[in-house]
Amino acid sequence: MTKRTLCGTKKKVIAVSGFRARMQNKKGREIINKRRRKKRKNLSPSLKSK
């Protein structure tokens, strides 16, 4: 069986587009605020603790 074409890691996703990464610059804060206005349940990807 062949490998799937795209296998990202959760750590990489969070480093780029996690909440704290977004809050570090103006455009990222705009994204978070837009998602708040839309009443999104998840503002950004996160590691869910079990």
mmCIF file of N, CA and C in Angstrom:
data_model
loop_
_atom_site.group_PDB
_atom_site.id
_atom_site.type_symbol
_atom_site.label_atom_id
_atom_site.label_comp_id
_atom_site.label_asym_id
_atom_site.label_seq_id
_atom_site.Cartn_x
_atom_site.Cartn_y
_atom_site.Cartn_z
ATOM 1 N N MET A 1 0.845 -1.189 0.000
ATOM 2 C CA MET A 1 0.000 0.000 0.000
ATOM 3 C C MET A 1 0.889 1.250 0.000
ATOM 4 N N THR A 2 0.517 2.227 -0.790
ATOM 5 C CA THR A 2 1.329 3.437 -0.888
ATOM 6 C C THR A 2 0.991 4.423 0.221
ATOM 7 N N LYS A 3 1.921 5.335 0.445
ATOM 8 C CA LYS A 3 1.707 6.360 1.466
ATOM 9 C C LYS A 3 0.701 7.390 0.980
ATOM 10 N N ARG A 4 0.039 8.044 1.914
ATOM 11 C CA ARG A 4 -0.848 9.145 1.543
ATOM 12 C C ARG A 4 -0.002 10.322 1.088
ATOM 13 N N THR A 5 -0.577 11.190 0.267
ATOM 14 C CA THR A 5 0.206 12.265 -0.341
ATOM 15 C C THR A 5 0.581 13.372 0.642
ATOM 16 N N LEU A 6 -0.272 13.650 1.593
ATOM 17 C CA LEU A 6 0.009 14.760 2.498
ATOM 18 C C LEU A 6 -0.136 14.311 3.944
ATOM 19 N N CYS A 7 0.940 14.339 4.680
ATOM 20 C CA CYS A 7 0.905 13.956 6.089
ATOM 21 C C CYS A 7 1.584 15.049 6.895
ATOM 22 N N GLY A 8 0.826 16.014 7.356
ATOM 23 C CA GLY A 8 1.383 17.072 8.180
ATOM 24 C C GLY A 8 1.402 16.655 9.636
ATOM 25 N N THR A 9 2.132 17.405 10.453
ATOM 26 C CA THR A 9 2.123 17.120 11.882
ATOM 27 C C THR A 9 1.361 18.226 12.600
ATOM 28 N N LYS A 10 0.714 17.868 13.698
ATOM 29 C CA LYS A 10 -0.077 18.842 14.441
ATOM 30 C C LYS A 10 0.797 19.953 15.011
ATOM 31 N N LYS A 11 2.021 19.605 15.409
ATOM 32 C CA LYS A 11 2.928 20.616 15.962
ATOM 33 C C LYS A 11 3.235 21.702 14.942
ATOM 34 N N LYS A 12 3.461 21.297 13.686
ATOM 35 C CA LYS A 12 3.757 22.270 12.630
ATOM 36 C C LYS A 12 2.554 23.173 12.372
ATOM 37 N N VAL A 13 1.365 22.578 12.326
ATOM 38 C CA VAL A 13 0.138 23.347 12.087
ATOM 39 C C VAL A 13 -0.045 24.384 13.179
ATOM 40 N N ILE A 14 0.170 23.985 14.425
ATOM 41 C CA ILE A 14 -0.018 24.895 15.551
ATOM 42 C C ILE A 14 1.043 25.984 15.552
ATOM 43 N N ALA A 15 2.272 25.640 15.165
ATOM 44 C CA ALA A 15 3.343 26.640 15.118
ATOM 45 C C ALA A 15 3.017 27.739 14.119
ATOM 46 N N VAL A 16 2.347 27.381 13.024
ATOM 47 C CA VAL A 16 2.039 28.361 11.980
ATOM 48 C C VAL A 16 0.700 29.052 12.229
ATOM 49 N N SER A 17 -0.334 28.280 12.573
ATOM 50 C CA SER A 17 -1.672 28.862 12.627
ATOM 51 C C SER A 17 -2.399 28.609 13.939
ATOM 52 N N GLY A 18 -1.658 28.365 15.009
ATOM 53 C CA GLY A 18 -2.261 28.232 16.325
ATOM 54 C C GLY A 18 -2.612 29.599 16.901
ATOM 55 N N PHE A 19 -3.306 29.606 18.017
ATOM 56 C CA PHE A 19 -3.785 30.854 18.614
ATOM 57 C C PHE A 19 -2.648 31.810 18.944
ATOM 58 N N ARG A 20 -1.618 31.321 19.620
ATOM 59 C CA ARG A 20 -0.516 32.210 20.021
ATOM 60 C C ARG A 20 0.280 32.703 18.817
ATOM 61 N N ALA A 21 0.398 31.871 17.798
ATOM 62 C CA ALA A 21 1.078 32.297 16.569
ATOM 63 C C ALA A 21 0.283 33.403 15.885
ATOM 64 N N ARG A 22 -1.046 33.264 15.866
ATOM 65 C CA ARG A 22 -1.901 34.280 15.240
ATOM 66 C C ARG A 22 -1.828 35.612 15.992
ATOM 67 N N MET A 23 -1.791 35.541 17.315
ATOM 68 C CA MET A 23 -1.841 36.764 18.119
ATOM 69 C C MET A 23 -0.544 37.576 18.035
ATOM 70 N N GLN A 24 0.494 37.028 17.438
ATOM 71 C CA GLN A 24 1.781 37.720 17.412
ATOM 72 C C GLN A 24 1.882 38.801 16.351
ATOM 73 N N ASN A 25 0.964 38.817 15.373
ATOM 74 C CA ASN A 25 1.013 39.911 14.403
ATOM 75 C C ASN A 25 -0.392 40.438 14.096
ATOM 76 N N LYS A 26 -0.457 41.579 13.443
ATOM 77 C CA LYS A 26 -1.724 42.274 13.233
ATOM 78 C C LYS A 26 -2.695 41.466 12.366
ATOM 79 N N LYS A 27 -2.199 40.912 11.279
ATOM 80 C CA LYS A 27 -3.068 40.139 10.378
ATOM 81 C C LYS A 27 -3.635 38.904 11.073
ATOM 82 N N GLY A 28 -2.827 38.282 11.913
ATOM 83 C CA GLY A 28 -3.292 37.119 12.655
ATOM 84 C C GLY A 28 -4.399 37.484 13.623
ATOM 85 N N ARG A 29 -4.256 38.635 14.291
ATOM 86 C CA ARG A 29 -5.305 39.106 15.203
ATOM 87 C C ARG A 29 -6.590 39.403 14.437
ATOM 88 N N GLU A 30 -6.455 39.916 13.214
ATOM 89 C CA GLU A 30 -7.636 40.167 12.376
ATOM 90 C C GLU A 30 -8.376 38.861 12.085
ATOM 91 N N ILE A 31 -7.623 37.812 11.797
ATOM 92 C CA ILE A 31 -8.229 36.508 11.510
ATOM 93 C C ILE A 31 -9.007 36.008 12.722
ATOM 94 N N ILE A 32 -8.387 36.104 13.903
ATOM 95 C CA ILE A 32 -9.050 35.651 15.136
ATOM 96 C C ILE A 32 -10.333 36.453 15.363
ATOM 97 N N ASN A 33 -10.266 37.773 15.184
ATOM 98 C CA ASN A 33 -11.450 38.614 15.393
ATOM 99 C C ASN A 33 -12.550 38.313 14.384
ATOM 100 N N LYS A 34 -12.191 38.027 13.132
ATOM 101 C CA LYS A 34 -13.191 37.653 12.123
ATOM 102 C C LYS A 34 -13.886 36.360 12.522
ATOM 103 N N ARG A 35 -13.105 35.412 13.032
ATOM 104 C CA ARG A 35 -13.685 34.133 13.449
ATOM 105 C C ARG A 35 -14.568 34.312 14.682
ATOM 106 N N ARG A 36 -14.200 35.257 15.556
ATOM 107 C CA ARG A 36 -15.056 35.569 16.716
ATOM 108 C C ARG A 36 -16.383 36.159 16.248
ATOM 109 N N ARG A 37 -16.321 37.077 15.265
ATOM 110 C CA ARG A 37 -17.535 37.708 14.740
ATOM 111 C C ARG A 37 -18.477 36.686 14.116
ATOM 112 N N LYS A 38 -17.907 35.664 13.498
ATOM 113 C CA LYS A 38 -18.713 34.606 12.885
ATOM 114 C C LYS A 38 -19.208 33.589 13.909
ATOM 115 N N LYS A 39 -18.795 33.762 15.167
ATOM 116 C CA LYS A 39 -19.166 32.854 16.264
ATOM 117 C C LYS A 39 -18.641 31.436 16.025
ATOM 118 N N ARG A 40 -17.417 31.353 15.528
ATOM 119 C CA ARG A 40 -16.798 30.048 15.289
ATOM 120 C C ARG A 40 -16.527 29.360 16.620
ATOM 121 N N LYS A 41 -16.787 28.063 16.666
ATOM 122 C CA LYS A 41 -16.512 27.307 17.887
ATOM 123 C C LYS A 41 -15.010 27.196 18.105
ATOM 124 N N ASN A 42 -14.256 26.933 17.027
ATOM 125 C CA ASN A 42 -12.795 26.831 17.104
ATOM 126 C C ASN A 42 -12.176 28.048 16.439
ATOM 127 N N LEU A 43 -11.488 28.871 17.209
ATOM 128 C CA LEU A 43 -10.841 30.058 16.649
ATOM 129 C C LEU A 43 -9.579 29.682 15.891
ATOM 130 N N SER A 44 -8.894 28.652 16.351
ATOM 131 C CA SER A 44 -7.647 28.224 15.714
ATOM 132 C C SER A 44 -7.401 26.758 16.062
ATOM 133 N N PRO A 45 -6.560 26.077 15.276
ATOM 134 C CA PRO A 45 -6.251 24.687 15.592
ATOM 135 C C PRO A 45 -5.502 24.576 16.919
ATOM 136 N N SER A 46 -5.770 23.525 17.660
ATOM 137 C CA SER A 46 -5.091 23.353 18.947
ATOM 138 C C SER A 46 -4.905 21.867 19.233
ATOM 139 N N LEU A 47 -3.988 21.566 20.131
ATOM 140 C CA LEU A 47 -3.806 20.196 20.601
ATOM 141 C C LEU A 47 -4.835 19.954 21.694
ATOM 142 N N LYS A 48 -5.706 19.016 21.474
ATOM 143 C CA LYS A 48 -6.724 18.700 22.469
ATOM 144 C C LYS A 48 -6.099 17.816 23.547
ATOM 145 N N SER A 49 -6.178 18.250 24.793
ATOM 146 C CA SER A 49 -5.661 17.415 25.879
ATOM 147 C C SER A 49 -6.727 16.399 26.262
ATOM 148 N N LYS A 50 -6.293 15.178 26.561
ATOM 149 C CA LYS A 50 -7.240 14.100 26.863
ATOM 150 C C LYS A 50 -7.543 14.036 28.334
#
